[in-house]
Short mmCIF file of C-alpha atoms in Angstrom, two decimals:
data_model
loop_
_atom_site.label_atom_id
_atom_site.label_comp_id
_atom_site.label_asym_id
_atom_site.label_seq_id
_atom_site.Cartn_x
_atom_site.Cartn_y
_atom_site.Cartn_z
CA MET A 2 0.01 -0.03 -0.15
CA GLN A 3 3.05 2.39 0.92
CA GLY A 4 4.00 1.54 -2.67
CA PHE A 5 0.60 2.42 -4.56
CA ARG A 6 0.79 5.77 -2.29
CA LEU A 7 4.51 6.73 -3.33
CA SER A 8 3.24 6.01 -7.01
CA VAL A 9 0.51 8.31 -6.32
CA LEU A 10 2.59 11.19 -5.06
CA VAL A 11 5.27 10.45 -7.86
CA LEU A 12 2.62 11.02 -10.86
CA THR A 13 1.14 13.80 -9.17
CA ALA A 14 4.30 15.73 -8.81
CA LEU A 15 5.32 15.11 -12.41
CA LEU A 16 1.75 16.35 -13.51
CA LEU A 17 2.55 19.86 -11.91
CA THR A 18 6.35 20.16 -13.12
CA GLY A 19 5.92 22.88 -15.90
CA CYS A 20 2.38 24.06 -15.84
CA ALA A 21 1.84 27.36 -17.03
CA THR A 22 0.17 30.03 -14.64
CA TYR A 23 -2.98 31.97 -15.54
CA HIS A 24 -2.63 35.90 -16.15
CA ALA A 25 -5.27 38.21 -16.75
CA GLU A 26 -4.80 40.38 -20.08
CA PRO A 27 -7.41 43.21 -20.51
CA LEU A 28 -9.05 44.69 -23.17
CA PRO A 29 -7.49 47.95 -24.61
CA GLU A 30 -9.21 50.88 -23.65
CA GLY A 31 -9.00 53.32 -26.55
CA PRO A 32 -7.14 53.43 -29.93
CA ASP A 33 -3.64 52.21 -30.83
CA LEU A 34 -2.49 55.06 -33.30
CA ARG A 35 0.40 57.46 -33.65
CA SER A 36 0.25 60.91 -34.20
CA GLN A 37 3.43 60.85 -36.68
CA LEU A 38 5.88 58.57 -38.16
CA PRO A 39 9.02 57.69 -36.53
CA ASP A 40 11.94 59.87 -37.20
CA MET A 41 10.14 61.63 -40.18
CA GLY A 42 9.45 65.30 -39.01
CA LYS A 43 8.73 67.16 -41.83
CA THR A 44 10.78 65.36 -44.66
CA PRO A 45 8.48 64.45 -47.36
CA LEU A 46 7.46 60.72 -47.26
CA SER A 47 8.46 58.49 -50.39
CA MET A 48 6.39 55.87 -51.55
CA THR A 49 8.74 53.23 -50.67
CA GLN A 50 9.04 54.65 -46.98
CA ALA A 51 5.02 54.34 -46.93
CA ALA A 52 4.91 50.74 -47.90
CA GLY A 53 7.11 49.83 -45.28
CA PHE A 54 5.73 51.69 -42.58
CA ALA A 55 2.20 50.38 -43.69
CA VAL A 56 3.72 46.95 -43.40
CA LEU A 57 5.03 47.68 -39.75
CA GLY A 58 2.12 49.91 -38.16
CA ASN A 59 -1.04 48.59 -39.86
CA PRO A 60 -3.48 47.57 -37.24
CA GLY A 61 -4.89 44.71 -39.05
CA LEU A 62 -1.61 43.17 -39.99
CA LYS A 63 -1.14 43.29 -36.34
CA ALA A 64 -3.94 40.78 -35.60
CA GLU A 65 -2.95 38.77 -38.40
CA ARG A 66 0.50 38.27 -37.18
CA ALA A 67 -1.63 36.90 -33.77
CA LYS A 68 -2.92 34.45 -36.16
CA ARG A 69 0.05 33.13 -37.58
CA ASP A 70 1.07 32.59 -33.79
CA ILE A 71 -2.17 30.46 -33.33
CA ALA A 72 -0.92 28.41 -36.31
CA SER A 73 2.46 28.21 -34.89
CA ALA A 74 1.18 26.80 -31.14
CA GLN A 75 -0.94 24.37 -33.30
CA ALA A 76 1.99 23.18 -34.85
CA PHE A 77 4.07 22.74 -31.51
CA GLN A 78 1.15 21.29 -30.04
CA ALA A 79 0.66 18.51 -32.95
CA GLY A 80 4.43 17.76 -32.84
CA LEU A 81 3.97 16.29 -29.40
CA LEU A 82 4.05 12.69 -28.24
CA PRO A 83 0.13 11.74 -27.17
CA ASN A 84 -0.02 11.11 -23.50
CA PRO A 85 -0.33 7.78 -21.89
CA GLN A 86 -3.68 7.02 -20.08
CA VAL A 87 -2.97 6.57 -16.34
CA SER A 88 -5.77 4.84 -14.12
CA ALA A 89 -6.02 4.16 -10.47
CA SER A 90 -8.57 3.10 -7.57
CA VAL A 91 -8.64 2.31 -4.15
CA ASP A 92 -11.15 -0.48 -3.03
CA GLN A 93 -12.59 0.12 0.97
CA PRO A 94 -14.20 -2.93 2.58
CA THR A 95 -17.34 -2.06 4.02
CA THR A 96 -17.76 -5.17 6.07
CA GLN A 97 -15.70 -6.34 8.67
CA GLY A 98 -14.13 -9.33 8.46
CA GLN A 99 -10.74 -11.32 9.00
CA GLY A 100 -7.90 -10.82 6.53
CA LEU A 101 -9.71 -7.63 4.94
CA VAL A 102 -7.46 -4.86 3.62
CA LYS A 103 -7.75 -1.91 1.33
CA GLY A 104 -7.79 -3.11 -2.60
CA TYR A 105 -6.10 -1.01 -4.92
CA SER A 106 -5.39 -1.19 -8.46
CA TYR A 107 -3.43 1.00 -10.97
CA GLY A 108 -2.74 0.95 -14.52
CA LEU A 109 -0.93 2.49 -17.91
CA THR A 110 -2.68 2.57 -21.03
CA PHE A 111 -1.40 3.60 -24.38
CA ASP A 112 -3.07 4.19 -28.09
CA LEU A 113 -0.95 2.88 -30.44
CA GLN A 114 -3.04 4.40 -33.28
CA ALA A 115 -2.27 7.95 -32.15
CA LEU A 116 1.65 7.31 -32.34
CA LEU A 117 1.31 5.65 -35.97
CA THR A 118 -0.11 8.83 -37.16
CA HIS A 119 1.57 11.17 -34.93
CA SER A 120 3.93 11.58 -37.84
CA ALA A 121 1.42 12.48 -40.64
CA THR A 122 -0.25 14.86 -37.96
CA SER A 123 2.85 16.72 -37.00
CA ALA A 124 3.90 17.25 -40.78
CA SER A 125 0.18 18.22 -41.71
CA ALA A 126 0.48 20.93 -38.63
CA LYS A 127 4.19 22.17 -39.61
CA ALA A 128 2.84 22.94 -43.24
CA SER A 129 -0.30 24.52 -41.71
CA ALA A 130 2.11 27.00 -39.77
CA GLU A 131 3.96 27.52 -43.07
CA GLN A 132 0.89 28.15 -44.74
CA ALA A 133 -0.13 30.59 -42.20
CA ARG A 134 3.25 32.18 -42.18
CA LEU A 135 3.21 32.93 -46.03
CA ASP A 136 -0.34 33.86 -45.77
CA LEU A 137 0.72 36.55 -43.37
CA LEU A 138 3.50 37.54 -45.61
CA TRP A 139 0.87 37.66 -49.01
CA GLN A 140 -1.15 40.03 -46.76
CA GLU A 141 1.81 42.06 -45.92
CA TRP A 142 2.51 42.44 -49.98
CA GLN A 143 -0.86 43.42 -50.57
CA THR A 144 -0.77 45.89 -47.73
CA ALA A 145 2.28 47.49 -49.14
CA ALA A 146 0.76 47.69 -52.72
CA LYS A 147 -2.20 49.20 -51.04
CA ALA A 148 0.03 51.84 -49.78
CA ARG A 149 1.55 52.68 -52.80
CA THR A 150 -1.41 52.89 -54.70
CA LEU A 151 -2.94 55.19 -52.13
CA PHE A 152 0.27 57.25 -52.38
CA ALA A 153 0.04 57.43 -56.20
CA GLN A 154 -3.41 58.39 -55.77
CA ALA A 155 -3.04 61.30 -53.19
CA ALA A 156 0.01 62.71 -55.15
CA THR A 157 -1.91 62.62 -58.41
CA GLU A 158 -4.96 64.12 -56.79
CA GLU A 159 -2.19 66.96 -55.56
CA THR A 160 -0.70 67.50 -58.96
CA ARG A 161 -4.36 67.90 -60.52
CA ILE A 162 -5.18 70.74 -57.59
CA SER A 163 -2.50 72.29 -58.15
CA ALA A 164 -2.77 72.24 -62.30
CA ILE A 165 -6.52 73.37 -61.74
CA SER A 166 -5.93 76.21 -58.96
CA SER A 167 -3.05 77.78 -61.59
CA ALA A 168 -5.85 77.44 -64.41
CA LEU A 169 -8.42 79.29 -62.40
CA GLU A 170 -5.97 82.14 -61.41
CA GLU A 171 -5.28 82.65 -65.09
CA ASP A 172 -9.37 82.58 -66.17
CA HIS A 173 -10.23 85.87 -64.13
CA VAL A 174 -9.28 87.86 -66.86
CA SER A 175 -11.96 86.02 -68.96
CA ASP A 176 -14.72 86.27 -66.79
CA SER A 177 -14.01 89.95 -66.58
CA ALA A 178 -14.14 90.60 -70.05
CA VAL A 179 -17.14 88.34 -70.76
CA SER A 180 -19.02 90.64 -67.99
CA ALA A 181 -18.14 93.38 -69.90
CA ALA A 182 -19.02 92.08 -73.18
CA LEU A 183 -22.79 90.93 -71.74
CA SER A 184 -22.87 94.78 -70.12
CA ARG A 185 -22.11 96.08 -73.56
CA GLY A 186 -24.58 93.89 -75.46
CA ASP A 187 -21.65 92.43 -77.73
CA LEU A 188 -22.45 88.99 -75.98
CA ALA A 189 -26.07 87.08 -75.78
CA PRO A 190 -26.67 85.29 -72.53
CA ASP A 191 -26.12 81.93 -74.07
CA GLN A 192 -22.80 83.36 -75.25
CA ALA A 193 -21.78 84.55 -71.96
CA ASP A 194 -22.72 80.85 -70.82
CA ALA A 195 -20.71 78.94 -73.16
CA LEU A 196 -17.55 81.53 -72.17
CA THR A 197 -18.15 80.88 -68.36
CA SER A 198 -19.13 77.26 -68.55
CA PRO A 199 -15.28 76.13 -68.65
CA ARG A 200 -14.60 77.99 -65.45
CA LYS A 201 -17.27 76.44 -63.68
CA ASP A 202 -16.38 72.72 -64.74
CA LEU A 203 -12.95 73.70 -63.26
CA GLU A 204 -14.53 74.49 -60.13
CA GLY A 205 -16.27 71.43 -60.02
CA GLN A 206 -12.99 69.25 -60.97
CA LEU A 207 -11.29 70.91 -58.31
CA LEU A 208 -13.86 70.15 -55.42
CA THR A 209 -13.80 66.60 -56.94
CA ALA A 210 -10.17 66.50 -56.72
CA GLU A 211 -9.84 67.75 -53.21
CA ASN A 212 -12.52 65.39 -51.96
CA ASN A 213 -10.37 62.46 -53.34
CA HIS A 214 -7.24 63.99 -52.02
CA SER A 215 -8.73 63.82 -48.93
CA SER A 216 -10.12 60.02 -48.89
CA ALA A 217 -6.87 58.92 -50.30
CA MET A 218 -4.65 60.69 -47.68
CA SER A 219 -7.60 59.64 -44.88
CA ASP A 220 -7.31 56.11 -46.01
CA LEU A 221 -3.62 55.98 -46.47
CA LYS A 222 -3.01 57.44 -42.85
CA ALA A 223 -5.24 54.57 -41.59
CA LEU A 224 -3.09 52.25 -43.47
CA LEU A 225 0.10 53.46 -41.44
CA GLY A 226 -1.75 53.26 -38.12
CA LEU A 227 -1.77 57.32 -37.82
CA THR A 228 -4.42 59.19 -36.14
CA PRO A 229 -6.61 61.24 -38.68
CA GLN A 230 -5.25 64.66 -37.45
CA ALA A 231 -1.23 63.51 -38.28
CA ASP A 232 0.64 65.71 -40.52
CA LEU A 233 1.93 63.62 -43.63
CA HIS A 234 3.77 65.26 -46.81
CA LEU A 235 4.38 63.14 -49.74
CA ALA A 236 7.01 63.32 -52.05
CA ALA A 237 6.29 63.37 -55.83
CA PRO A 238 6.44 59.61 -57.39
CA VAL A 239 8.20 59.20 -60.52
CA LEU A 240 5.64 56.95 -63.04
CA PRO A 241 7.12 53.37 -62.80
CA ALA A 242 8.47 51.45 -65.67
CA LEU A 243 6.98 48.96 -67.82
CA PRO A 244 8.53 45.45 -68.27
CA ASP A 245 8.89 44.40 -71.96
CA LYS A 246 7.40 41.09 -73.25
CA ALA A 247 10.62 38.86 -72.44
CA GLN A 248 10.88 40.39 -68.91
CA MET A 249 7.21 39.37 -68.34
CA GLU A 250 7.78 35.81 -69.45
CA LYS A 251 10.65 35.32 -67.28
CA ALA A 252 8.90 36.90 -64.16
CA LEU A 253 5.91 34.48 -64.89
CA SER A 254 7.60 31.59 -65.24
CA THR A 255 9.02 31.40 -62.11
CA LEU A 256 5.83 33.13 -60.16
CA SER A 257 4.95 29.85 -58.00
CA SER A 258 8.41 29.44 -56.24
CA ARG A 259 8.28 33.55 -55.53
CA ARG A 260 4.43 34.65 -54.85
CA PRO A 261 3.81 33.96 -51.23
CA ASP A 262 -0.01 33.16 -51.89
CA LEU A 263 1.10 30.29 -54.29
CA LEU A 264 3.93 29.04 -51.97
CA ALA A 265 0.94 29.40 -49.18
CA LEU A 266 -1.54 27.19 -51.27
CA GLN A 267 1.66 24.72 -51.63
CA GLN A 268 1.89 24.45 -48.24
CA GLY A 269 -1.97 23.73 -47.96
CA TYR A 270 -1.63 21.02 -50.51
CA LYS A 271 1.09 19.40 -48.88
CA ALA A 272 -0.75 19.70 -45.11
CA GLN A 273 -4.07 18.20 -46.98
CA GLU A 274 -1.47 15.12 -48.57
CA GLU A 275 -0.40 14.35 -45.07
CA ALA A 276 -4.37 14.29 -43.87
CA VAL A 277 -5.04 11.80 -46.49
CA PHE A 278 -2.11 9.78 -45.68
CA LYS A 279 -3.31 9.86 -41.96
CA ALA A 280 -6.76 8.82 -43.12
CA VAL A 281 -5.18 5.93 -45.03
CA LEU A 282 -3.47 4.84 -41.63
CA SER A 283 -6.18 5.54 -39.46
CA GLN A 284 -8.31 2.62 -40.97
CA PHE A 285 -5.83 0.36 -39.38
CA PRO A 286 -7.52 -1.19 -36.08
CA ASN A 287 -7.36 1.41 -33.20
CA ILE A 288 -5.25 -0.54 -30.69
CA GLN A 289 -4.48 0.27 -27.09
CA ILE A 290 -2.25 -1.64 -24.72
CA GLY A 291 -1.76 -1.54 -20.97
CA PHE A 292 -1.01 -3.10 -17.83
CA THR A 293 -2.31 -3.08 -14.51
CA ARG A 294 -1.17 -3.71 -10.73
CA ALA A 295 -3.83 -4.44 -8.22
CA SER A 296 -4.45 -5.90 -4.88
CA ASP A 297 -7.75 -7.02 -3.93
CA THR A 298 -9.49 -6.82 -0.46
CA SER A 299 -8.24 -10.22 0.35
CA ASN A 300 -4.73 -8.79 -0.22
CA VAL A 301 -4.11 -11.10 -3.44
CA HIS A 302 -1.58 -9.05 -5.42
CA THR A 303 -2.22 -9.46 -9.55
CA THR A 304 -0.08 -7.93 -12.23
CA SER A 305 -2.04 -8.07 -15.74
CA PHE A 306 -1.70 -7.07 -19.23
CA GLY A 307 -4.38 -5.98 -21.72
CA VAL A 308 -5.04 -5.27 -25.21
CA SER A 309 -8.19 -3.90 -26.64
CA MET A 310 -8.84 -2.80 -30.32
CA ASP A 311 -11.80 -2.07 -32.65
CA LEU A 312 -13.04 -4.37 -35.06
CA PRO A 313 -13.39 -2.71 -38.52
CA ILE A 314 -16.56 -4.55 -39.49
CA PHE A 315 -18.87 -1.64 -40.60
CA ASP A 316 -16.57 1.73 -40.43
CA GLN A 317 -13.14 0.69 -42.29
CA GLY A 318 -12.43 4.54 -42.45
CA GLN A 319 -13.72 4.53 -46.25
CA GLY A 320 -15.51 7.86 -45.86
CA ARG A 321 -12.92 9.82 -44.23
CA ILE A 322 -10.49 8.76 -46.82
CA ALA A 323 -12.85 10.11 -49.75
CA ILE A 324 -13.10 13.08 -47.79
CA GLU A 325 -9.37 13.81 -47.72
CA ARG A 326 -9.20 12.90 -51.29
CA ALA A 327 -12.12 15.24 -52.46
CA THR A 328 -10.51 18.01 -50.13
CA ARG A 329 -7.23 17.47 -51.80
CA LYS A 330 -8.52 17.56 -55.50
CA GLN A 331 -10.51 20.71 -54.61
CA LEU A 332 -7.20 22.31 -53.06
CA ARG A 333 -5.20 21.17 -56.56
CA GLN A 334 -8.10 22.77 -58.65
CA GLU A 335 -7.85 25.66 -56.53
CA TYR A 336 -4.04 26.42 -56.97
CA GLN A 337 -4.61 25.50 -60.83
CA ALA A 338 -7.02 28.03 -61.10
CA ARG A 339 -4.73 30.86 -59.20
CA ILE A 340 -2.29 30.20 -61.37
CA ASP A 341 -4.25 30.66 -64.57
CA ARG A 342 -6.13 33.69 -63.38
CA THR A 343 -2.75 35.07 -62.00
CA ARG A 344 -1.22 34.84 -65.70
CA ALA A 345 -4.34 36.03 -67.43
CA ASP A 346 -4.64 38.92 -64.97
CA ALA A 347 -0.92 39.75 -65.35
CA TRP A 348 -1.12 39.85 -69.36
CA ARG A 349 -4.40 42.26 -69.06
CA LEU A 350 -2.37 44.70 -66.90
CA TRP A 351 0.57 44.69 -69.01
CA ARG A 352 -1.37 45.53 -72.28
CA GLU A 353 -3.35 48.02 -70.55
CA SER A 354 -0.28 49.64 -69.39
CA ARG A 355 1.17 49.81 -72.59
CA ARG A 356 -2.19 51.43 -74.07
CA ILE A 357 -2.27 54.03 -71.58
CA SER A 358 1.56 54.82 -71.90
CA ALA A 359 0.81 55.25 -75.56
CA ARG A 360 -2.20 57.57 -74.88
CA LEU A 361 0.17 59.64 -72.16
CA GLN A 362 3.07 60.03 -74.51
CA THR A 363 0.52 61.22 -77.32
CA LEU A 364 -0.90 63.82 -74.66
CA THR A 365 2.37 64.81 -73.14
CA GLY A 366 2.91 66.47 -76.69
CA GLN A 367 -0.40 68.04 -77.34
CA LEU A 368 -1.00 69.59 -73.66
CA PRO A 369 1.34 72.36 -74.16
CA THR A 370 0.09 73.66 -77.48
CA LEU A 371 -3.36 73.05 -76.41
CA GLN A 372 -2.42 75.11 -73.42
CA LYS A 373 -0.89 77.74 -75.38
CA HIS A 374 -3.65 78.52 -77.83
CA ALA A 375 -6.50 78.46 -74.81
CA ALA A 376 -4.41 81.43 -73.26
CA ALA A 377 -3.58 83.21 -76.27
CA ALA A 378 -7.45 82.84 -77.25
CA THR A 379 -8.24 84.10 -73.85
CA LYS A 380 -6.39 87.25 -74.16
CA ALA A 381 -7.46 87.73 -77.62
CA ALA A 382 -11.29 87.32 -76.84
CA SER A 383 -10.61 89.63 -73.62
CA ALA A 384 -9.52 92.34 -75.70
CA GLY A 385 -12.23 92.12 -78.38
CA ASP A 386 -10.11 90.37 -81.17
CA LEU A 387 -11.69 87.08 -81.17
CA ASP A 388 -15.02 85.40 -81.01
CA PRO A 389 -15.42 84.47 -76.97
CA SER A 390 -17.71 81.44 -78.20
CA LEU A 391 -14.10 80.05 -79.92
CA ALA A 392 -11.92 80.85 -77.32
CA ALA A 393 -14.14 78.89 -74.76
CA GLN A 394 -14.26 76.09 -77.45
CA LEU A 395 -10.35 76.16 -77.25
CA GLN A 396 -10.29 76.18 -73.62
CA GLN A 397 -12.70 73.66 -72.95
CA ALA A 398 -10.55 71.41 -75.35
CA TRP A 399 -7.61 71.83 -73.28
CA LEU A 400 -9.11 71.06 -70.11
CA SER A 401 -10.82 68.03 -71.42
CA ARG A 402 -7.29 66.93 -72.43
CA GLN A 403 -5.64 67.65 -69.11
CA THR A 404 -8.55 66.01 -67.17
CA GLU A 405 -7.97 63.02 -69.64
CA PHE A 406 -4.00 63.15 -68.65
CA PHE A 407 -4.45 62.88 -65.28
CA ASP A 408 -7.12 60.34 -65.10
CA LEU A 409 -5.11 57.86 -67.29
CA GLN A 410 -2.18 59.00 -64.85
CA ASP A 411 -4.13 57.42 -61.86
CA ALA A 412 -5.04 54.65 -64.22
CA LEU A 413 -1.58 53.84 -64.98
CA TRP A 414 -0.62 53.99 -61.64
CA SER A 415 -3.10 51.37 -60.53
CA ASP A 416 -2.24 49.00 -63.24
CA ARG A 417 1.61 49.21 -62.84
CA LEU A 418 0.95 48.74 -58.90
CA SER A 419 -1.38 45.75 -59.69
CA LEU A 420 1.11 44.33 -62.26
CA ASP A 421 4.03 44.53 -59.62
CA THR A 422 1.98 42.80 -57.16
CA THR A 423 0.84 40.32 -59.41
CA LEU A 424 4.35 39.59 -60.40
CA CYS A 425 5.56 39.89 -56.89
CA LEU A 426 8.14 42.53 -57.77
CA PRO A 427 9.14 45.69 -55.87
CA ALA A 428 6.98 48.96 -57.14
CA GLY A 429 8.44 49.95 -60.47
CA THR A 430 10.80 47.60 -60.74
CA PRO A 431 10.87 45.38 -63.80
CA PRO A 432 12.35 41.77 -63.54
CA GLU A 433 15.68 41.20 -65.25
CA LYS A 434 15.95 39.72 -68.42
CA ASP A 435 16.80 36.06 -69.31
CA ARG A 436 20.66 36.32 -69.77
CA SER A 437 20.66 32.56 -71.03
CA SER A 438 18.61 33.57 -74.10
#
């Protein structure tokens, strides 16, 4: 009996060794946002810096990193060997009799199937943890791309606001000339409306540009983990270069070994392969072995060894194997679809970028001439040397082309940054050409 008590004490001590303790962790009571970026001061923020600060300070990514820690903890748990089961009992006689003593029994049981499938379980969990890490990396990449996109939108709107404001300042002469001509009776009211409509259009465009700039800056600050009142100065970005066809093919040929989301899907497929293997192993009978040491109330001591197992008569694991194989097939099809869609998206963005770049080059050559003609026509109309309606048409043509130019700049930035994200390239950096060709 003393040996039984000693065994219980030793077992209890072993169970308590290394136990974790509980500590409460209350929820935050307010926002966790910064009023300014570290070590920036009044220095303009570059697009690359914006992407880096977004990855480091974005509140959503902080939560995703916590999810990655959960996957790592689950992989650690899956790597532990299954615990044996211990049983113990004491029999107290309830009647008095000669030679009666307290009986006891204690035993140890081990699940062999858990040990058989341990390797597959651990490998699957490790692959899932690696998938979580790569999913987080892909989210960081997308967050950086979103920061670049918002940066480009805000910078483009700043340029648009500056151009429209300059045009409105130069247009005040035209307004006064139209008013004078209207009061003299040299212009009909509808002609006056035609002359003043470009300025009204400019004022509407200015309001839209200011709203778009405010929205982009607000979203960018939120992405950077800044307060809405934070002072943020943006450096002027440079239009990104466009890869040629050979560079596109080179980048796409190595995409499955570089892009985090594709690597994550590969790890998810690997985890499912292990799940299929585990399901196959699990069709073997579940065997448990154990031994028991006991003493009855008549002080008879026994040692016994036992084996128990499932009889796979009705359920031989066919259903579970079918489910895991079907899941594996689904993951394989999803991976293939992601690759196909990625390649199609990349070429679509590349072709759109080429068309937009060509149109921007045309407008870049046209805009100075159109602006010069519109300014000269406005000056001539103010002096009474030109039909005001013709001056208004020239000015409207210039304004339309200028609006198209800024809209295309927005579209080019969006397509180029999307292409960089699709190809998993740094912003504005084309992939290297294949030197073996």
